[in-house]
Amino acid sequence: MGIVAGLDSSPDFTRIVVCDTDTGAVLRQGYAPHPVDPLEGNARAGDIDPQAWLLSLGEAAGGGLLEGVQAIGVSAQQHALIPLDAQGNTVRPALTGGDRRAQVAAADLVDALGSREAWAQAVGCVPGAAQPVTKLRWLAKNEPENAQRTAALLQAHDWLVWQLLGRPARRTTDRGGASGTGYWSAATGVYRSDLVELALGHQAMLPEVIGPSEAAGTTPEGLLISAGTGETMAAAFGLGIGLGDAVVSLGASGSVMAVHPQALADQSGMITSLADATGMHLPVVTTLNAVRTLRGTAELLGLPDLDSLSELAAKSTPGAHGLVLLPYLEGERTPNLPHTAGTLTGLRRESMKPEHLARAAFEGMLCGLADALDVLRARGVEVRRVFLLGAAAELPAVQAAAPSLFGSQVVVPQPADYTAIGAARQAAWALGVSQGTLDPRNPPAWQGAAARVLEPGEELAVGQAVRQQFSAVREQTHPGAFH
């Protein structure tokens, strides 16, 4: 029996799981928060010294956690950009997160290439404030000396892998991480160095993109380090999703992604065309309003939490007595209505009750995510079952309505460190390939996530009627929003 480790370096902490290479069973785990400089606090939340990630990693791996481990996989927060100088030293702290400072830079880049469509064609996504390509433009405009000194670019998981290997001359990344940069195309599998130059003002060294089952290298102690990947791709790999599966993630905003054999170039820019950690593709559609819709409704109704909102919604019936909430509270990306607001319609004397508004909030949120699923379905993406993630996935009102509104089986996995497990599974794959026991095209078959499975059953027709009610209001309020 071999053992491997998976490391998840999130924006706030490092989590490590040690797994059995054959079954994926978690044998032990470690955790440590990232150290925060008390002088910095959150004043510049987007600027992080990457050394903090290494310190956190060392702490999480304490107490002999990695004893006997043969290979490590690294997943990390996406979109963190680490600019290096010619000697491999960081030019400035890493630019992380959906950095609001870069919003103007994103608009600049869209104009510079000509249109949103031009970007979607070039690299499968339209620049947003989070993307590394946008942060490069911000750097060039706001810190020209630092931009001038920048000779090489890495993302968080690339940098951690490079550090674990002792900073070798060769720097690597994987398809998943590269596909989120805004200067690598999942469709063609090549970098667009012209877009780096467009953003930064000059060329920079980019890491070599290696295959999903390839090793990035071996440490002096003989520990194999796999390619690594971004947190989204690692979580999908840890969950074990494949063709026919979609993942709906319920955060303040929502995202829908699915495994697909081809990259999807999307002229509208609604689909972000990412690569996954297996050699397939991971088209993603984002909605700006998911759990924030529920929180806003709970506050409006004077309820203390989402559990209370769920209990109240259960007193209503499907369709909420004709009450329809278009939940575009922060504007919306899917459909592309950046400057709109939410809409509540169907107010009649009998529908003006707290329970109907609570129900309309859940249906509005889920119908918005079902619209996002339909964007993928319309492009030929097969969706047979939907994995529902996030704390709100546990709410009874969500579980009751989701299967019939999504029109498919819904799987609610038990909470686990799927990102770290996905990184460990990648390590097991690279280890198996290096030993000649695994096929480079087929990852190890680990036990799937323990989950609750919900079927639409007899409620399917009711759910589809609720969707039609929602779509009619959306079309009337925002004609042609999806065309």
Coordinates of C-alpha atoms in Angstrom, one line a residue:
M1 CA 0.0 0.0 0.0
G2 CA 1.4 3.4 -1.0
I3 CA 0.5 6.8 0.4
V4 CA 0.3 10.2 -1.2
A5 CA -0.5 13.7 0.0
G6 CA -2.7 16.4 -1.5
L7 CA -2.2 20.0 -0.5
D8 CA -4.9 22.7 -0.8
S9 CA -3.5 26.2 -0.4
S10 CA -6.6 28.4 -0.3
P11 CA -6.7 32.2 0.2
D12 CA -6.9 31.7 4.0
F13 CA -5.3 28.4 5.0
T14 CA -3.4 25.3 3.9
R15 CA -5.1 21.9 4.3
I16 CA -3.2 18.6 3.7
V17 CA -4.7 15.2 3.4
V18 CA -2.7 12.0 3.3
C19 CA -4.5 9.2 1.3
D20 CA -4.1 5.6 0.4
T21 CA -3.0 5.4 -3.3
D22 CA -5.4 2.6 -4.2
T23 CA -8.7 3.6 -2.6
G24 CA -8.3 7.3 -1.8
A25 CA -9.2 6.7 1.8
V26 CA -8.0 9.7 3.9
L27 CA -5.5 8.4 6.5
R28 CA -4.5 11.6 8.2
Q29 CA -4.8 15.4 7.7
G30 CA -3.2 18.7 8.7
Y31 CA -4.4 22.3 8.7
A32 CA -2.9 25.7 9.3
P33 CA -4.2 29.3 8.7
H34 CA -2.0 31.6 6.6
P35 CA -0.1 34.0 8.9
V36 CA -1.4 37.5 8.6
D37 CA 1.0 40.5 9.0
P38 CA -0.7 42.5 11.8
L39 CA 0.6 45.7 10.3
E40 CA -1.1 45.0 7.0
G41 CA -4.3 43.6 8.4
N42 CA -6.8 43.7 5.5
A43 CA -5.7 47.1 4.2
R44 CA -4.3 45.6 1.0
A45 CA -6.2 42.3 1.0
G46 CA -5.2 41.6 -2.6
D47 CA -1.4 41.8 -1.9
I48 CA 0.1 38.7 -0.2
D49 CA 3.7 37.7 0.4
P50 CA 3.9 34.1 -1.1
Q51 CA 6.2 33.2 1.8
A52 CA 3.1 33.1 3.9
W53 CA 1.9 30.1 1.9
L54 CA 5.2 28.3 2.6
L55 CA 5.0 29.0 6.3
S56 CA 1.4 27.8 6.5
L57 CA 2.4 24.7 4.5
G58 CA 5.2 23.9 6.9
E59 CA 2.9 24.3 9.9
A60 CA 0.2 22.1 8.4
A61 CA 2.7 19.4 7.6
G62 CA 4.1 19.4 11.2
G63 CA 4.1 16.4 13.5
G64 CA 5.4 13.9 10.9
L65 CA 2.3 14.2 8.8
L66 CA 4.1 13.5 5.6
E67 CA 6.1 10.5 6.9
G68 CA 6.1 7.7 4.3
V69 CA 4.5 9.8 1.6
Q70 CA 5.8 9.0 -1.9
A71 CA 4.2 11.8 -3.9
I72 CA 2.5 15.2 -3.3
G73 CA -0.1 17.0 -5.4
V74 CA -0.6 20.8 -5.0
S75 CA -3.7 22.7 -5.6
A76 CA -4.0 26.4 -4.8
Q77 CA -6.2 29.5 -5.1
Q78 CA -6.7 30.5 -8.7
H79 CA -5.9 33.8 -10.2
A80 CA -3.0 34.7 -7.9
L81 CA -0.2 36.2 -9.9
I82 CA 3.4 36.1 -8.8
P83 CA 5.7 38.3 -10.9
L84 CA 9.4 37.2 -10.7
D85 CA 12.5 39.1 -11.7
A86 CA 15.4 37.6 -13.8
Q87 CA 16.9 36.0 -10.7
G88 CA 13.6 34.3 -9.7
N89 CA 12.8 36.6 -6.8
T90 CA 9.3 38.1 -6.3
V91 CA 9.1 41.6 -7.7
R92 CA 6.3 42.5 -5.4
P93 CA 3.7 40.7 -3.2
A94 CA 1.4 38.3 -5.2
L95 CA -1.7 39.9 -6.6
T96 CA -4.6 37.7 -5.5
G97 CA -8.4 37.3 -5.6
G98 CA -10.9 39.3 -7.6
D99 CA -8.9 42.4 -7.2
R100 CA -11.3 45.4 -7.5
R101 CA -8.3 47.7 -8.3
A102 CA -8.1 45.8 -11.7
Q103 CA -11.6 46.5 -12.9
V104 CA -10.5 49.5 -15.0
A105 CA -7.7 47.4 -16.4
A106 CA -10.2 44.7 -17.5
A107 CA -12.2 47.2 -19.5
D108 CA -8.9 48.5 -21.0
L109 CA -7.9 45.1 -22.2
V110 CA -11.3 44.4 -23.8
D111 CA -11.0 47.7 -25.7
A112 CA -7.3 47.0 -26.6
L113 CA -8.2 43.7 -28.3
G114 CA -11.4 45.1 -29.8
S115 CA -14.3 43.3 -28.1
R116 CA -15.4 40.7 -25.5
E117 CA -15.9 38.4 -28.5
A118 CA -12.3 38.7 -29.6
W119 CA -11.1 37.6 -26.1
A120 CA -13.6 34.7 -26.0
Q121 CA -12.3 33.5 -29.4
A122 CA -8.6 34.0 -28.4
V123 CA -8.5 32.4 -24.9
G124 CA -12.0 31.2 -24.1
C125 CA -12.7 33.9 -21.5
V126 CA -13.3 37.6 -21.2
P127 CA -10.9 39.5 -18.9
G128 CA -12.3 40.2 -15.4
A129 CA -10.7 41.8 -12.4
A130 CA -9.5 38.4 -11.1
Q131 CA -7.6 37.2 -14.1
P132 CA -3.8 37.3 -14.2
V133 CA -3.8 39.0 -17.6
T134 CA -5.8 41.9 -16.1
K135 CA -3.5 42.1 -13.1
L136 CA -0.6 42.5 -15.6
R137 CA -2.3 45.5 -17.2
W138 CA -2.9 47.0 -13.7
L139 CA 0.8 46.5 -12.9
A140 CA 1.9 48.1 -16.1
K141 CA -0.3 51.2 -15.5
N142 CA 0.2 51.6 -11.7
E143 CA 3.7 50.2 -10.9
P144 CA 5.7 50.6 -14.1
E145 CA 9.0 50.0 -12.4
N146 CA 7.8 46.7 -11.1
A147 CA 6.3 45.8 -14.5
Q148 CA 9.6 46.6 -16.1
R149 CA 11.5 44.2 -13.7
T150 CA 9.0 41.4 -14.3
A151 CA 10.8 38.7 -16.2
A152 CA 8.7 35.6 -15.4
L153 CA 5.1 34.8 -14.3
L154 CA 3.8 32.1 -12.0
Q155 CA 0.5 31.4 -10.3
A156 CA 0.1 30.1 -6.8
H157 CA 0.3 26.4 -7.4
D158 CA 3.1 26.8 -10.0
W159 CA 5.1 28.8 -7.4
L160 CA 4.5 26.3 -4.6
V161 CA 5.5 23.3 -6.8
W162 CA 8.7 25.2 -7.9
Q163 CA 9.6 25.9 -4.2
L164 CA 9.0 22.3 -3.2
L165 CA 11.4 21.2 -5.9
G166 CA 14.1 23.6 -4.8
R167 CA 13.5 26.3 -7.4
P168 CA 14.8 24.4 -10.5
A169 CA 15.6 26.1 -13.8
R170 CA 12.4 24.4 -15.3
R171 CA 9.1 25.9 -14.1
T172 CA 5.9 24.1 -14.8
T173 CA 2.1 24.5 -14.6
D174 CA -0.9 22.4 -15.8
R175 CA -3.7 22.9 -18.3
G176 CA -6.2 23.7 -15.5
G177 CA -4.2 26.5 -14.0
A178 CA -3.1 27.9 -17.3
S179 CA -6.6 28.0 -18.6
G180 CA -7.6 30.7 -16.0
T181 CA -4.7 33.1 -16.8
G182 CA -6.3 34.9 -19.8
Y183 CA -3.2 34.2 -21.9
W184 CA -3.4 30.5 -22.5
S185 CA -6.1 28.9 -24.7
A186 CA -7.8 25.6 -23.7
A187 CA -9.0 25.2 -27.3
T188 CA -5.5 25.3 -28.9
G189 CA -3.4 24.3 -25.9
V190 CA -0.9 27.2 -26.5
Y191 CA 0.1 30.4 -24.8
R192 CA -0.9 33.8 -26.4
S193 CA 2.3 35.6 -25.5
D194 CA 1.0 38.5 -27.6
L195 CA -1.7 39.0 -25.0
V196 CA 1.0 39.0 -22.2
E197 CA 2.8 41.8 -24.2
L198 CA -0.5 43.6 -24.7
A199 CA -1.1 43.6 -20.9
L200 CA 2.4 44.0 -19.5
G201 CA 4.1 46.0 -22.3
H202 CA 6.8 43.3 -22.9
Q203 CA 7.2 39.5 -23.0
A204 CA 7.8 37.4 -19.9
M205 CA 8.9 33.8 -19.3
L206 CA 5.8 31.5 -18.8
P207 CA 5.8 28.1 -17.2
E208 CA 5.8 24.9 -19.3
V209 CA 2.3 23.3 -19.4
I210 CA 2.7 19.6 -18.6
G211 CA 0.1 16.8 -18.9
P212 CA -2.3 15.8 -16.2
S213 CA -0.5 12.6 -15.2
E214 CA 3.1 14.0 -15.6
A215 CA 5.3 14.8 -12.7
A216 CA 6.7 18.3 -12.3
G217 CA 9.8 16.7 -10.8
T218 CA 11.3 14.9 -7.8
T219 CA 12.7 16.6 -4.7
P220 CA 16.3 15.9 -3.5
E221 CA 14.8 13.5 -1.0
G222 CA 13.1 11.5 -3.8
L223 CA 9.5 12.8 -3.2
L224 CA 7.6 13.0 -6.5
I225 CA 5.7 16.2 -7.1
S226 CA 2.8 16.1 -9.6
A227 CA 1.8 18.8 -12.0
G228 CA -0.6 20.6 -9.5
T229 CA -3.7 22.5 -10.6
G230 CA -6.2 25.2 -9.6
E231 CA -8.7 24.7 -6.8
T232 CA -11.7 24.4 -9.1
M233 CA -10.1 21.6 -11.1
A234 CA -8.8 19.8 -8.0
A235 CA -12.3 19.9 -6.4
A236 CA -13.9 18.5 -9.6
F237 CA -11.2 15.7 -9.7
G238 CA -11.7 15.0 -5.9
L239 CA -15.4 14.7 -6.4
G240 CA -14.8 12.3 -9.3
I241 CA -17.1 14.1 -11.8
G242 CA -17.0 12.9 -15.4
L243 CA -19.0 13.2 -18.6
G244 CA -22.7 13.8 -17.9
D245 CA -21.9 15.5 -14.6
A246 CA -22.3 19.2 -13.7
V247 CA -21.4 20.9 -10.5
V248 CA -23.5 23.8 -9.1
S249 CA -21.7 25.7 -6.4
L250 CA -23.7 27.9 -4.0
G251 CA -21.7 30.7 -2.6
A252 CA -22.8 34.4 -2.4
S253 CA -22.5 34.2 -6.2
G254 CA -23.1 30.9 -8.0
S255 CA -21.2 28.9 -10.6
V256 CA -22.1 26.0 -12.8
M257 CA -19.5 23.8 -14.5
A258 CA -19.5 20.5 -16.3
V259 CA -17.0 18.1 -17.9
H260 CA -17.0 18.2 -21.7
P261 CA -14.7 16.7 -24.4
Q262 CA -14.2 20.0 -26.3
A263 CA -13.4 23.6 -25.4
L264 CA -16.4 25.9 -25.9
A265 CA -15.6 29.2 -27.5
D266 CA -18.5 31.5 -26.5
Q267 CA -19.0 34.7 -28.4
S268 CA -21.3 36.1 -25.6
G269 CA -18.6 35.6 -23.0
M270 CA -21.1 33.9 -20.7
I271 CA -19.1 30.6 -20.8
T272 CA -15.5 30.7 -19.4
S273 CA -13.7 27.8 -21.2
L274 CA -11.4 26.2 -18.7
A275 CA -9.4 22.9 -18.8
D276 CA -9.8 20.3 -16.1
A277 CA -7.2 18.1 -14.4
T278 CA -7.7 15.0 -16.5
G279 CA -7.2 16.3 -20.1
M280 CA -10.9 17.2 -20.7
H281 CA -12.5 20.6 -20.6
L282 CA -14.4 22.4 -17.8
P283 CA -16.8 25.1 -19.2
V284 CA -18.0 27.4 -16.4
V285 CA -21.0 29.7 -16.2
T286 CA -21.2 32.2 -13.3
T287 CA -24.2 33.9 -11.8
L288 CA -23.6 36.9 -9.5
N289 CA -26.6 36.1 -7.3
A290 CA -27.0 32.9 -5.4
V291 CA -26.9 32.8 -1.5
R292 CA -26.9 36.6 -1.4
T293 CA -30.5 36.4 -2.7
L294 CA -31.4 34.2 0.3
R295 CA -29.6 36.4 2.8
G296 CA -31.2 39.5 1.5
T297 CA -34.7 37.9 1.7
A298 CA -34.0 36.7 5.2
E299 CA -33.0 40.2 6.3
L300 CA -36.1 41.7 4.6
L301 CA -38.3 39.3 6.5
G302 CA -36.5 39.8 9.8
L303 CA -35.3 36.2 10.0
P304 CA -32.1 35.4 11.9
D305 CA -30.6 32.8 9.5
L306 CA -31.1 30.7 6.3
D307 CA -32.5 27.7 8.2
S308 CA -35.4 29.9 9.4
L309 CA -35.9 31.1 5.8
S310 CA -35.9 27.4 4.6
E311 CA -38.5 26.5 7.3
L312 CA -40.7 29.4 6.2
A313 CA -40.5 28.5 2.5
A314 CA -41.7 25.0 3.3
K315 CA -45.1 26.5 4.4
S316 CA -45.6 27.8 0.8
T317 CA -46.1 25.7 -2.4
P318 CA -44.3 25.4 -5.7
G319 CA -44.7 28.6 -7.7
A320 CA -45.1 30.6 -4.5
H321 CA -48.7 31.6 -5.3
G322 CA -47.5 33.3 -8.5
L323 CA -44.8 35.3 -6.8
V324 CA -41.6 35.5 -9.0
L325 CA -38.3 37.0 -7.9
L326 CA -35.7 37.7 -10.6
P327 CA -32.7 37.7 -8.2
Y328 CA -30.5 40.1 -10.1
L329 CA -29.7 42.1 -7.0
E330 CA -26.0 42.9 -7.9
G331 CA -26.7 43.1 -11.7
E332 CA -26.1 39.8 -13.4
R333 CA -23.6 38.0 -15.6
T334 CA -25.9 35.2 -16.8
P335 CA -27.8 36.7 -18.5
N336 CA -25.5 39.6 -19.2
L337 CA -27.4 42.5 -17.4
P338 CA -24.6 44.3 -15.5
H339 CA -26.6 47.4 -14.5
T340 CA -30.0 45.9 -13.7
A341 CA -31.7 45.3 -10.3
G342 CA -33.9 42.5 -9.0
T343 CA -37.6 42.3 -9.8
L344 CA -40.5 41.0 -7.7
T345 CA -43.7 40.3 -9.6
G346 CA -47.0 38.6 -9.1
L347 CA -48.0 40.6 -6.1
R348 CA -51.7 39.8 -5.2
R349 CA -53.4 40.0 -1.9
E350 CA -53.2 36.2 -1.5
S351 CA -49.5 36.0 -2.5
M352 CA -48.4 38.8 -0.1
K353 CA -47.3 36.5 2.7
P354 CA -43.8 36.0 4.2
E355 CA -43.8 32.2 3.3
H356 CA -44.5 33.0 -0.4
L357 CA -41.6 35.5 -0.6
A358 CA -39.3 33.0 1.1
R359 CA -40.3 30.3 -1.4
A360 CA -39.9 32.8 -4.3
A361 CA -36.3 33.6 -3.1
F362 CA -35.3 29.9 -3.3
E363 CA -37.0 29.4 -6.6
G364 CA -35.5 32.6 -8.1
M365 CA -32.0 31.6 -7.0
L366 CA -32.4 28.0 -8.4
C367 CA -34.1 29.1 -11.6
G368 CA -31.2 31.6 -12.2
L369 CA -28.7 28.6 -11.8
A370 CA -30.9 26.4 -14.0
D371 CA -30.6 29.2 -16.7
A372 CA -26.9 28.9 -16.3
L373 CA -27.1 25.1 -16.8
D374 CA -29.2 25.7 -19.9
V375 CA -26.4 27.9 -21.4
L376 CA -24.2 24.8 -21.2
R377 CA -26.9 22.4 -22.4
A378 CA -27.6 24.6 -25.4
R379 CA -23.9 24.1 -26.4
G380 CA -24.3 20.3 -26.4
V381 CA -23.0 19.7 -22.8
E382 CA -24.8 16.6 -21.5
V383 CA -26.1 17.0 -17.9
R384 CA -27.4 13.8 -16.4
R385 CA -26.7 14.6 -12.7
V386 CA -25.9 17.7 -10.8
F387 CA -23.5 17.9 -7.8
L388 CA -24.7 20.6 -5.4
L389 CA -22.0 22.2 -3.3
G390 CA -21.9 24.8 -0.6
A391 CA -23.4 25.2 2.9
A392 CA -26.8 26.2 1.4
A393 CA -27.0 22.8 -0.4
E394 CA -27.9 21.3 3.0
L395 CA -31.0 23.5 3.3
P396 CA -34.2 21.4 3.0
A397 CA -35.8 24.1 0.8
V398 CA -32.9 23.8 -1.7
Q399 CA -33.0 20.0 -1.7
A400 CA -36.8 19.9 -2.1
A401 CA -36.8 22.2 -5.2
A402 CA -33.5 21.6 -7.0
P403 CA -34.1 18.3 -8.7
S404 CA -37.3 19.3 -10.4
L405 CA -36.0 22.8 -11.3
F406 CA -32.7 21.5 -12.7
G407 CA -34.5 18.6 -14.5
S408 CA -32.0 16.0 -13.3
Q409 CA -30.8 13.8 -10.5
V410 CA -29.1 16.0 -7.8
V411 CA -26.2 14.7 -5.7
V412 CA -25.4 16.5 -2.4
P413 CA -21.9 15.2 -1.3
Q414 CA -21.0 15.0 2.3
P415 CA -18.7 17.9 3.3
A416 CA -15.1 16.9 2.8
D417 CA -11.8 18.4 1.6
Y418 CA -12.4 17.6 -2.1
T419 CA -9.8 20.1 -3.3
A420 CA -7.0 18.5 -1.2
I421 CA -8.4 15.0 -2.1
G422 CA -8.3 15.9 -5.8
A423 CA -4.6 17.0 -5.5
A424 CA -3.8 13.7 -3.7
R425 CA -5.5 11.8 -6.5
Q426 CA -3.4 13.6 -9.0
A427 CA -0.3 12.7 -7.0
A428 CA -1.3 9.0 -7.0
W429 CA -1.8 9.2 -10.8
A430 CA 1.6 10.7 -11.5
L431 CA 3.2 8.2 -9.0
G432 CA 1.4 5.2 -10.7
V433 CA 2.5 6.4 -14.2
S434 CA 6.1 6.8 -13.0
Q435 CA 6.1 3.3 -11.6
G436 CA 4.4 1.9 -14.7
T437 CA 1.3 0.7 -12.8
L438 CA -1.2 3.3 -14.2
D439 CA -2.1 4.4 -17.7
P440 CA -1.3 8.1 -18.3
R441 CA -4.8 8.5 -19.9
N442 CA -6.8 7.0 -17.0
P443 CA -6.6 8.3 -13.5
P444 CA -6.8 6.0 -10.5
A445 CA -10.4 4.9 -9.7
W446 CA -10.9 6.2 -6.2
Q447 CA -14.1 5.7 -4.1
G448 CA -16.6 8.4 -5.1
A449 CA -17.8 11.0 -2.6
A450 CA -20.3 9.8 0.0
A451 CA -23.5 11.7 -1.0
R452 CA -27.3 12.0 -0.7
V453 CA -29.0 11.4 -4.1
L454 CA -32.2 13.2 -4.9
E455 CA -34.4 12.4 -7.9
P456 CA -36.9 14.8 -9.6
G457 CA -39.5 12.0 -9.7
E458 CA -43.2 13.0 -9.9
E459 CA -42.2 16.7 -9.1
L460 CA -40.6 17.1 -12.5
A461 CA -43.7 18.5 -14.3
V462 CA -44.3 20.9 -11.4
G463 CA -40.7 22.1 -11.4
Q464 CA -40.8 22.7 -15.2
A465 CA -44.0 24.8 -14.7
V466 CA -42.2 27.0 -12.1
R467 CA -39.3 27.4 -14.6
Q468 CA -41.7 28.5 -17.3
Q469 CA -43.3 31.0 -14.9
F470 CA -39.8 32.4 -14.1
S471 CA -38.7 32.5 -17.8
A472 CA -41.9 34.3 -18.8
V473 CA -41.3 37.0 -16.2
R474 CA -37.6 37.2 -17.2
E475 CA -38.4 37.5 -20.9
Q476 CA -41.1 40.1 -20.3
T477 CA -38.8 42.2 -18.0
H478 CA -35.6 41.8 -20.0
P479 CA -36.6 40.8 -23.6
G480 CA -33.9 38.9 -25.5
A481 CA -31.6 38.7 -22.5
F482 CA -30.4 35.3 -23.6
H483 CA -30.2 35.9 -27.3

